[in-house]
Amino acid sequence: MSKVCIVFDRLRTEEKMLQKEASELGHDAVMLDAKITQVNTDSKKEDYDLGDVVLERCVSYFRGLHFTSSLEFMDIPVLNKFDVASVCGNKMFMTLLLKKNNVPTPKTYFSFSSDSASENLEKVGYPLVIKPVIGSWGRGVMPIQNKDTMDAIIEVREITDSPHDRIYYLQEMINRPPRDIRVITVGDEPIAAMYRKSSGGFKTNIALGADPEICEITKEIEDLASKASKAMGGGILGVDIMEDEKRGLVVHEVNNTVEFKGLARVAKRNIPKEMVEFALNYVRK
């Protein structure tokens, strides 16, 4: 019997599903709250009840990333690896890596000051989509239709002035149906996919009310999602794809601590079961 440790900072449906599947497979599942766990430079694997492999499931990107670094310091197998989590959690890093590995992705513009971003927008033209380089659930993602909107965003960013507010990530507006495709990949293999249909607005996040609908994994989707996963370094990922009317499928995001409760409602395969089995096979190799 093996033991899987599920690290979380907010216990959600997904973590409970992973715990249930591990138990039904005959394994122990240890639930560990990252918020109340201490690590120091003398910490060793033997000091913690972390099982054979860790599934890092923190909602907070920074908390999860630093916790993963601590686990790897103690030579504890963890999914996803630090390098994968680091890249997927930053949209700029992720986009550059997709492009470098010839994965079709929307054209994206980067500026490192508000003046440069304004100048870039005037040169490229409207509309574009602005996204925070770090963030999830569609927060801070919005279409920029004109200069007034951009000026208002810059004004807010200059007031909050966080380090990431100074990085401007501007992406072309994709001419697509009012939906995107979320594909779950486990070990670079797409195991389930769904359409996330907009509930009336610009965004298609399930967390914001978008409706899930099963999507058949065609050969094109399979190949693209697998290629995107490999570009990030593999593991357990959520690949988000848009259907561009001219270019076909383009990957616009790859998610590290991927949510799957919406997709699990319509998927044919058992997503949490396959995640647990992959994690245990990962340490048996």
mmCIF file of C-alpha atoms in Angstrom:
data_model
loop_
_atom_site.group_PDB
_atom_site.id
_atom_site.type_symbol
_atom_site.label_atom_id
_atom_site.label_comp_id
_atom_site.label_asym_id
_atom_site.label_seq_id
_atom_site.Cartn_x
_atom_site.Cartn_y
_atom_site.Cartn_z
ATOM 1 C CA MET A 1 0.000 0.000 0.000
ATOM 2 C CA SER A 2 1.313 3.434 -0.982
ATOM 3 C CA LYS A 3 0.674 6.817 0.563
ATOM 4 C CA VAL A 4 -0.199 10.017 -1.273
ATOM 5 C CA CYS A 5 0.077 13.415 0.376
ATOM 6 C CA ILE A 6 -2.286 16.130 -0.839
ATOM 7 C CA VAL A 7 -1.065 19.608 0.078
ATOM 8 C CA PHE A 8 -3.649 22.382 0.103
ATOM 9 C CA ASP A 9 -4.258 25.849 1.478
ATOM 10 C CA ARG A 10 -8.002 25.798 0.829
ATOM 11 C CA LEU A 11 -9.744 22.430 0.981
ATOM 12 C CA ARG A 12 -11.864 22.304 -2.157
ATOM 13 C CA THR A 13 -13.954 19.672 -3.904
ATOM 14 C CA GLU A 14 -10.955 18.626 -6.031
ATOM 15 C CA GLU A 15 -8.762 17.766 -3.043
ATOM 16 C CA LYS A 16 -11.584 15.754 -1.467
ATOM 17 C CA MET A 17 -12.059 13.885 -4.753
ATOM 18 C CA LEU A 18 -8.352 13.036 -4.888
ATOM 19 C CA GLN A 19 -8.450 11.790 -1.290
ATOM 20 C CA LYS A 20 -11.502 9.628 -2.050
ATOM 21 C CA GLU A 21 -9.959 8.055 -5.141
ATOM 22 C CA ALA A 22 -6.684 7.314 -3.370
ATOM 23 C CA SER A 23 -8.600 5.528 -0.631
ATOM 24 C CA GLU A 24 -10.726 3.572 -3.099
ATOM 25 C CA LEU A 25 -7.549 2.463 -4.881
ATOM 26 C CA GLY A 26 -6.366 1.041 -1.556
ATOM 27 C CA HIS A 27 -3.843 3.739 -0.694
ATOM 28 C CA ASP A 28 -3.527 6.127 2.225
ATOM 29 C CA ALA A 29 -4.165 9.796 1.560
ATOM 30 C CA VAL A 30 -2.569 12.322 3.901
ATOM 31 C CA MET A 31 -4.121 15.798 3.820
ATOM 32 C CA LEU A 32 -1.649 18.566 4.693
ATOM 33 C CA ASP A 33 -2.526 22.242 5.148
ATOM 34 C CA ALA A 34 0.419 24.279 3.864
ATOM 35 C CA LYS A 35 -0.635 27.275 5.976
ATOM 36 C CA ILE A 36 0.189 25.534 9.254
ATOM 37 C CA THR A 37 3.293 23.622 8.154
ATOM 38 C CA GLN A 38 6.794 24.769 9.099
ATOM 39 C CA VAL A 39 10.015 23.973 7.260
ATOM 40 C CA ASN A 40 13.591 24.986 8.050
ATOM 41 C CA THR A 41 17.038 24.490 6.566
ATOM 42 C CA ASP A 42 17.617 21.421 8.748
ATOM 43 C CA SER A 43 14.316 19.794 7.764
ATOM 44 C CA LYS A 44 14.468 16.275 6.389
ATOM 45 C CA LYS A 45 11.970 14.035 4.662
ATOM 46 C CA GLU A 46 11.808 11.820 7.747
ATOM 47 C CA ASP A 47 10.502 14.739 9.819
ATOM 48 C CA TYR A 48 7.172 14.784 7.986
ATOM 49 C CA ASP A 49 4.407 12.308 7.166
ATOM 50 C CA LEU A 50 4.379 13.074 3.453
ATOM 51 C CA GLY A 51 3.967 9.603 2.028
ATOM 52 C CA ASP A 52 5.542 8.436 -1.209
ATOM 53 C CA VAL A 53 4.581 11.391 -3.387
ATOM 54 C CA VAL A 54 3.024 14.815 -2.919
ATOM 55 C CA LEU A 55 0.290 16.415 -5.004
ATOM 56 C CA GLU A 56 0.719 20.166 -4.476
ATOM 57 C CA ARG A 57 -2.747 21.736 -4.712
ATOM 58 C CA CYS A 58 -2.431 25.204 -3.169
ATOM 59 C CA VAL A 59 -4.738 27.884 -4.548
ATOM 60 C CA SER A 60 -2.116 30.546 -3.874
ATOM 61 C CA TYR A 61 0.509 30.480 -6.608
ATOM 62 C CA PHE A 62 3.232 31.927 -4.399
ATOM 63 C CA ARG A 63 2.462 29.718 -1.415
ATOM 64 C CA GLY A 64 2.377 26.600 -3.581
ATOM 65 C CA LEU A 65 5.560 27.541 -5.423
ATOM 66 C CA HIS A 66 7.550 28.146 -2.248
ATOM 67 C CA PHE A 67 6.131 25.040 -0.594
ATOM 68 C CA THR A 68 7.155 23.000 -3.644
ATOM 69 C CA SER A 69 10.667 24.436 -3.384
ATOM 70 C CA SER A 70 10.811 23.299 0.247
ATOM 71 C CA LEU A 71 9.693 19.788 -0.688
ATOM 72 C CA GLU A 72 12.280 19.490 -3.439
ATOM 73 C CA PHE A 73 14.913 20.741 -0.990
ATOM 74 C CA MET A 74 14.077 17.670 1.122
ATOM 75 C CA ASP A 75 14.179 15.399 -1.971
ATOM 76 C CA ILE A 76 10.456 14.677 -1.710
ATOM 77 C CA PRO A 77 8.790 13.778 -5.034
ATOM 78 C CA VAL A 78 6.161 16.421 -5.819
ATOM 79 C CA LEU A 79 3.804 17.104 -8.693
ATOM 80 C CA ASN A 80 4.039 19.406 -10.340
ATOM 81 C CA LYS A 81 7.762 20.122 -10.167
ATOM 82 C CA PHE A 82 9.003 23.561 -9.170
ATOM 83 C CA ASP A 83 10.120 24.462 -12.694
ATOM 84 C CA VAL A 84 6.717 23.579 -14.129
ATOM 85 C CA ALA A 85 4.804 25.429 -11.422
ATOM 86 C CA SER A 86 7.005 28.487 -11.782
ATOM 87 C CA VAL A 87 6.479 28.803 -15.532
ATOM 88 C CA CYS A 88 2.757 28.005 -15.576
ATOM 89 C CA GLY A 89 2.019 30.504 -12.815
ATOM 90 C CA ASN A 90 3.391 33.444 -14.795
ATOM 91 C CA LYS A 91 1.566 34.144 -18.061
ATOM 92 C CA MET A 92 4.541 35.892 -19.632
ATOM 93 C CA PHE A 93 6.945 33.020 -18.902
ATOM 94 C CA MET A 94 4.336 30.517 -20.076
ATOM 95 C CA THR A 95 3.589 32.365 -23.325
ATOM 96 C CA LEU A 96 7.261 32.733 -24.212
ATOM 97 C CA LEU A 97 7.855 29.024 -23.616
ATOM 98 C CA LEU A 98 4.853 28.050 -25.750
ATOM 99 C CA LYS A 99 6.118 30.219 -28.590
ATOM 100 C CA LYS A 100 9.676 28.938 -28.226
ATOM 101 C CA ASN A 101 8.399 25.366 -28.586
ATOM 102 C CA ASN A 102 6.331 26.205 -31.667
ATOM 103 C CA VAL A 103 2.983 25.809 -29.928
ATOM 104 C CA PRO A 104 0.457 28.100 -31.675
ATOM 105 C CA THR A 105 -0.517 30.857 -29.254
ATOM 106 C CA PRO A 106 -2.017 34.349 -29.625
ATOM 107 C CA LYS A 107 0.403 37.149 -30.463
ATOM 108 C CA THR A 108 1.291 38.862 -27.211
ATOM 109 C CA TYR A 109 2.968 42.184 -26.466
ATOM 110 C CA PHE A 110 5.018 42.896 -23.339
ATOM 111 C CA SER A 111 5.755 46.319 -21.897
ATOM 112 C CA PHE A 112 7.531 47.189 -18.674
ATOM 113 C CA SER A 113 6.067 50.610 -17.866
ATOM 114 C CA SER A 114 2.715 52.344 -18.315
ATOM 115 C CA ASP A 115 4.147 54.793 -20.867
ATOM 116 C CA SER A 116 5.594 51.966 -22.939
ATOM 117 C CA ALA A 117 2.294 50.033 -22.754
ATOM 118 C CA SER A 118 0.324 53.074 -23.953
ATOM 119 C CA GLU A 119 2.747 53.636 -26.795
ATOM 120 C CA ASN A 120 2.584 49.970 -27.751
ATOM 121 C CA LEU A 121 -1.217 50.013 -27.810
ATOM 122 C CA GLU A 122 -1.361 53.100 -29.987
ATOM 123 C CA LYS A 123 1.086 51.495 -32.391
ATOM 124 C CA VAL A 124 -0.588 48.068 -32.523
ATOM 125 C CA GLY A 125 -4.165 49.323 -32.384
ATOM 126 C CA TYR A 126 -7.322 48.291 -30.553
ATOM 127 C CA PRO A 127 -8.769 45.962 -29.402
ATOM 128 C CA LEU A 128 -6.322 43.984 -27.302
ATOM 129 C CA VAL A 129 -6.805 41.933 -24.152
ATOM 130 C CA ILE A 130 -4.907 42.871 -21.002
ATOM 131 C CA LYS A 131 -4.085 40.196 -18.440
ATOM 132 C CA PRO A 132 -2.193 40.279 -15.145
ATOM 133 C CA VAL A 133 0.929 38.148 -15.493
ATOM 134 C CA ILE A 134 -0.018 36.349 -12.275
ATOM 135 C CA GLY A 135 -3.601 35.496 -11.412
ATOM 136 C CA SER A 136 -6.390 32.975 -11.948
ATOM 137 C CA TRP A 137 -10.158 32.676 -12.423
ATOM 138 C CA GLY A 138 -10.117 35.413 -15.040
ATOM 139 C CA ARG A 139 -9.484 38.166 -12.505
ATOM 140 C CA GLY A 140 -8.074 41.297 -14.117
ATOM 141 C CA VAL A 141 -8.544 39.960 -17.651
ATOM 142 C CA MET A 142 -10.408 42.460 -19.812
ATOM 143 C CA PRO A 143 -10.719 43.686 -23.379
ATOM 144 C CA ILE A 144 -9.191 47.071 -24.155
ATOM 145 C CA GLN A 145 -11.386 48.707 -26.780
ATOM 146 C CA ASN A 146 -10.082 52.277 -26.637
ATOM 147 C CA LYS A 147 -7.604 54.686 -25.072
ATOM 148 C CA ASP A 148 -9.976 55.738 -22.295
ATOM 149 C CA THR A 149 -10.180 52.166 -21.002
ATOM 150 C CA MET A 150 -6.414 51.779 -21.101
ATOM 151 C CA ASP A 151 -5.890 55.089 -19.292
ATOM 152 C CA ALA A 152 -8.279 53.979 -16.536
ATOM 153 C CA ILE A 153 -6.406 50.667 -16.092
ATOM 154 C CA ILE A 154 -3.064 52.470 -15.951
ATOM 155 C CA GLU A 155 -4.423 54.870 -13.349
ATOM 156 C CA VAL A 156 -5.499 51.988 -11.100
ATOM 157 C CA ARG A 157 -2.217 50.144 -11.569
ATOM 158 C CA GLU A 158 -0.176 53.195 -10.704
ATOM 159 C CA ILE A 159 -2.131 53.539 -7.450
ATOM 160 C CA THR A 160 -1.781 49.879 -6.418
ATOM 161 C CA ASP A 161 1.761 49.740 -7.882
ATOM 162 C CA SER A 162 2.518 46.119 -7.071
ATOM 163 C CA PRO A 163 5.613 44.681 -8.786
ATOM 164 C CA HIS A 164 3.440 42.817 -11.262
ATOM 165 C CA ASP A 165 1.361 45.914 -12.042
ATOM 166 C CA ARG A 166 4.438 47.251 -13.803
ATOM 167 C CA ILE A 167 4.461 44.366 -16.285
ATOM 168 C CA TYR A 168 1.936 44.861 -19.081
ATOM 169 C CA TYR A 169 0.783 41.722 -20.885
ATOM 170 C CA LEU A 170 -1.320 42.643 -23.913
ATOM 171 C CA GLN A 171 -2.679 39.927 -26.168
ATOM 172 C CA GLU A 172 -4.408 40.021 -29.528
ATOM 173 C CA MET A 173 -8.172 39.549 -29.466
ATOM 174 C CA ILE A 174 -8.956 36.146 -30.943
ATOM 175 C CA ASN A 175 -11.953 35.937 -33.263
ATOM 176 C CA ARG A 176 -13.558 32.853 -31.758
ATOM 177 C CA PRO A 177 -16.890 31.344 -30.735
ATOM 178 C CA PRO A 178 -18.080 32.389 -27.231
ATOM 179 C CA ARG A 179 -16.246 29.496 -25.615
ATOM 180 C CA ASP A 180 -12.845 27.910 -25.120
ATOM 181 C CA ILE A 181 -11.627 24.361 -24.533
ATOM 182 C CA ARG A 182 -10.096 23.108 -21.284
ATOM 183 C CA VAL A 183 -8.043 19.933 -21.665
ATOM 184 C CA ILE A 184 -6.682 17.999 -18.694
ATOM 185 C CA THR A 185 -3.340 16.359 -19.439
ATOM 186 C CA VAL A 186 -1.791 13.729 -17.193
ATOM 187 C CA GLY A 187 1.767 12.820 -18.126
ATOM 188 C CA ASP A 188 1.362 14.670 -21.452
ATOM 189 C CA GLU A 189 -1.715 12.565 -22.313
ATOM 190 C CA PRO A 190 -5.023 14.414 -22.715
ATOM 191 C CA ILE A 191 -7.567 12.476 -20.647
ATOM 192 C CA ALA A 192 -10.614 14.764 -20.723
ATOM 193 C CA ALA A 193 -11.769 17.979 -22.341
ATOM 194 C CA MET A 194 -14.698 20.334 -22.125
ATOM 195 C CA TYR A 195 -16.036 23.431 -23.778
ATOM 196 C CA ARG A 196 -16.352 26.311 -21.355
ATOM 197 C CA LYS A 197 -19.140 28.439 -22.756
ATOM 198 C CA SER A 198 -19.447 32.076 -21.816
ATOM 199 C CA SER A 199 -22.475 32.835 -19.664
ATOM 200 C CA GLY A 200 -22.921 36.108 -21.516
ATOM 201 C CA GLY A 201 -19.699 37.997 -20.881
ATOM 202 C CA PHE A 202 -16.192 38.014 -22.313
ATOM 203 C CA LYS A 203 -14.740 35.359 -19.997
ATOM 204 C CA THR A 204 -15.220 31.585 -20.050
ATOM 205 C CA ASN A 205 -13.989 30.559 -16.580
ATOM 206 C CA ILE A 206 -16.095 27.917 -14.823
ATOM 207 C CA ALA A 207 -15.423 29.776 -11.558
ATOM 208 C CA LEU A 208 -17.246 32.769 -13.061
ATOM 209 C CA GLY A 209 -20.274 30.794 -14.154
ATOM 210 C CA ALA A 210 -19.308 29.438 -17.571
ATOM 211 C CA ASP A 211 -21.143 26.247 -18.479
ATOM 212 C CA PRO A 212 -19.149 23.009 -18.987
ATOM 213 C CA GLU A 213 -19.953 20.770 -21.949
ATOM 214 C CA ILE A 214 -18.035 17.661 -22.936
ATOM 215 C CA CYS A 215 -15.622 18.126 -25.827
ATOM 216 C CA GLU A 216 -14.438 15.205 -27.916
ATOM 217 C CA ILE A 217 -10.661 14.984 -27.939
ATOM 218 C CA THR A 218 -9.875 15.030 -31.646
ATOM 219 C CA LYS A 219 -6.443 14.146 -32.980
ATOM 220 C CA GLU A 220 -5.742 17.871 -33.426
ATOM 221 C CA ILE A 221 -6.675 18.685 -29.830
ATOM 222 C CA GLU A 222 -4.726 15.681 -28.561
ATOM 223 C CA ASP A 223 -1.569 16.644 -30.421
ATOM 224 C CA LEU A 224 -1.767 20.320 -29.440
ATOM 225 C CA ALA A 225 -2.480 19.694 -25.748
ATOM 226 C CA SER A 226 0.300 17.108 -25.557
ATOM 227 C CA LYS A 227 2.749 19.481 -27.219
ATOM 228 C CA ALA A 228 1.801 22.282 -24.816
ATOM 229 C CA SER A 229 2.237 19.978 -21.825
ATOM 230 C CA LYS A 230 5.683 18.894 -22.992
ATOM 231 C CA ALA A 231 6.651 22.544 -23.540
ATOM 232 C CA MET A 232 5.880 23.288 -19.886
ATOM 233 C CA GLY A 233 7.755 20.239 -18.574
ATOM 234 C CA GLY A 234 4.841 17.824 -18.140
ATOM 235 C CA GLY A 235 3.007 16.596 -15.065
ATOM 236 C CA ILE A 236 -0.678 17.246 -14.364
ATOM 237 C CA LEU A 237 -1.868 20.303 -16.263
ATOM 238 C CA GLY A 238 -4.859 22.142 -17.658
ATOM 239 C CA VAL A 239 -4.371 23.345 -21.226
ATOM 240 C CA ASP A 240 -6.736 26.088 -22.401
ATOM 241 C CA ILE A 241 -7.357 26.313 -26.139
ATOM 242 C CA MET A 242 -9.249 28.806 -28.298
ATOM 243 C CA GLU A 243 -10.679 28.218 -31.769
ATOM 244 C CA ASP A 244 -9.333 30.987 -33.989
ATOM 245 C CA GLU A 245 -11.483 31.388 -37.106
ATOM 246 C CA LYS A 246 -8.429 31.814 -39.355
ATOM 247 C CA ARG A 247 -5.608 29.860 -37.692
ATOM 248 C CA GLY A 248 -7.512 27.066 -36.019
ATOM 249 C CA LEU A 249 -6.617 25.998 -32.495
ATOM 250 C CA VAL A 250 -4.324 28.175 -30.364
ATOM 251 C CA VAL A 251 -3.195 27.610 -26.763
ATOM 252 C CA HIS A 252 -3.674 30.685 -24.620
ATOM 253 C CA GLU A 253 -2.927 29.285 -21.169
ATOM 254 C CA VAL A 254 -1.526 26.276 -19.318
ATOM 255 C CA ASN A 255 -2.528 25.825 -15.682
ATOM 256 C CA ASN A 256 -0.451 24.200 -12.963
ATOM 257 C CA THR A 257 -2.786 23.463 -10.039
ATOM 258 C CA VAL A 258 -5.658 22.741 -12.369
ATOM 259 C CA GLU A 259 -9.249 22.682 -11.174
ATOM 260 C CA PHE A 260 -11.374 19.887 -12.561
ATOM 261 C CA LYS A 261 -14.661 19.599 -10.659
ATOM 262 C CA GLY A 262 -16.586 21.136 -13.570
ATOM 263 C CA LEU A 263 -15.028 18.813 -16.119
ATOM 264 C CA ALA A 264 -15.406 15.801 -13.805
ATOM 265 C CA ARG A 265 -19.182 16.273 -14.049
ATOM 266 C CA VAL A 266 -19.159 15.528 -17.763
ATOM 267 C CA ALA A 267 -15.937 13.544 -18.393
ATOM 268 C CA LYS A 268 -16.008 9.878 -19.387
ATOM 269 C CA ARG A 269 -12.735 9.076 -17.625
ATOM 270 C CA ASN A 270 -12.167 9.331 -13.882
ATOM 271 C CA ILE A 271 -9.943 12.402 -13.646
ATOM 272 C CA PRO A 272 -8.880 12.284 -9.962
ATOM 273 C CA LYS A 273 -8.262 8.526 -10.179
ATOM 274 C CA GLU A 274 -5.917 8.980 -13.126
ATOM 275 C CA MET A 275 -4.109 11.797 -11.333
ATOM 276 C CA VAL A 276 -3.493 9.616 -8.267
ATOM 277 C CA GLU A 277 -2.349 6.660 -10.378
ATOM 278 C CA PHE A 278 0.005 8.884 -12.360
ATOM 279 C CA ALA A 279 1.504 10.324 -9.161
ATOM 280 C CA LEU A 280 2.183 6.849 -7.747
ATOM 281 C CA ASN A 281 3.637 5.584 -11.034
ATOM 282 C CA TYR A 282 5.807 8.716 -11.132
ATOM 283 C CA VAL A 283 7.717 7.544 -8.042
ATOM 284 C CA ARG A 284 7.833 3.899 -9.110
ATOM 285 C CA LYS A 285 9.845 4.614 -12.241
#
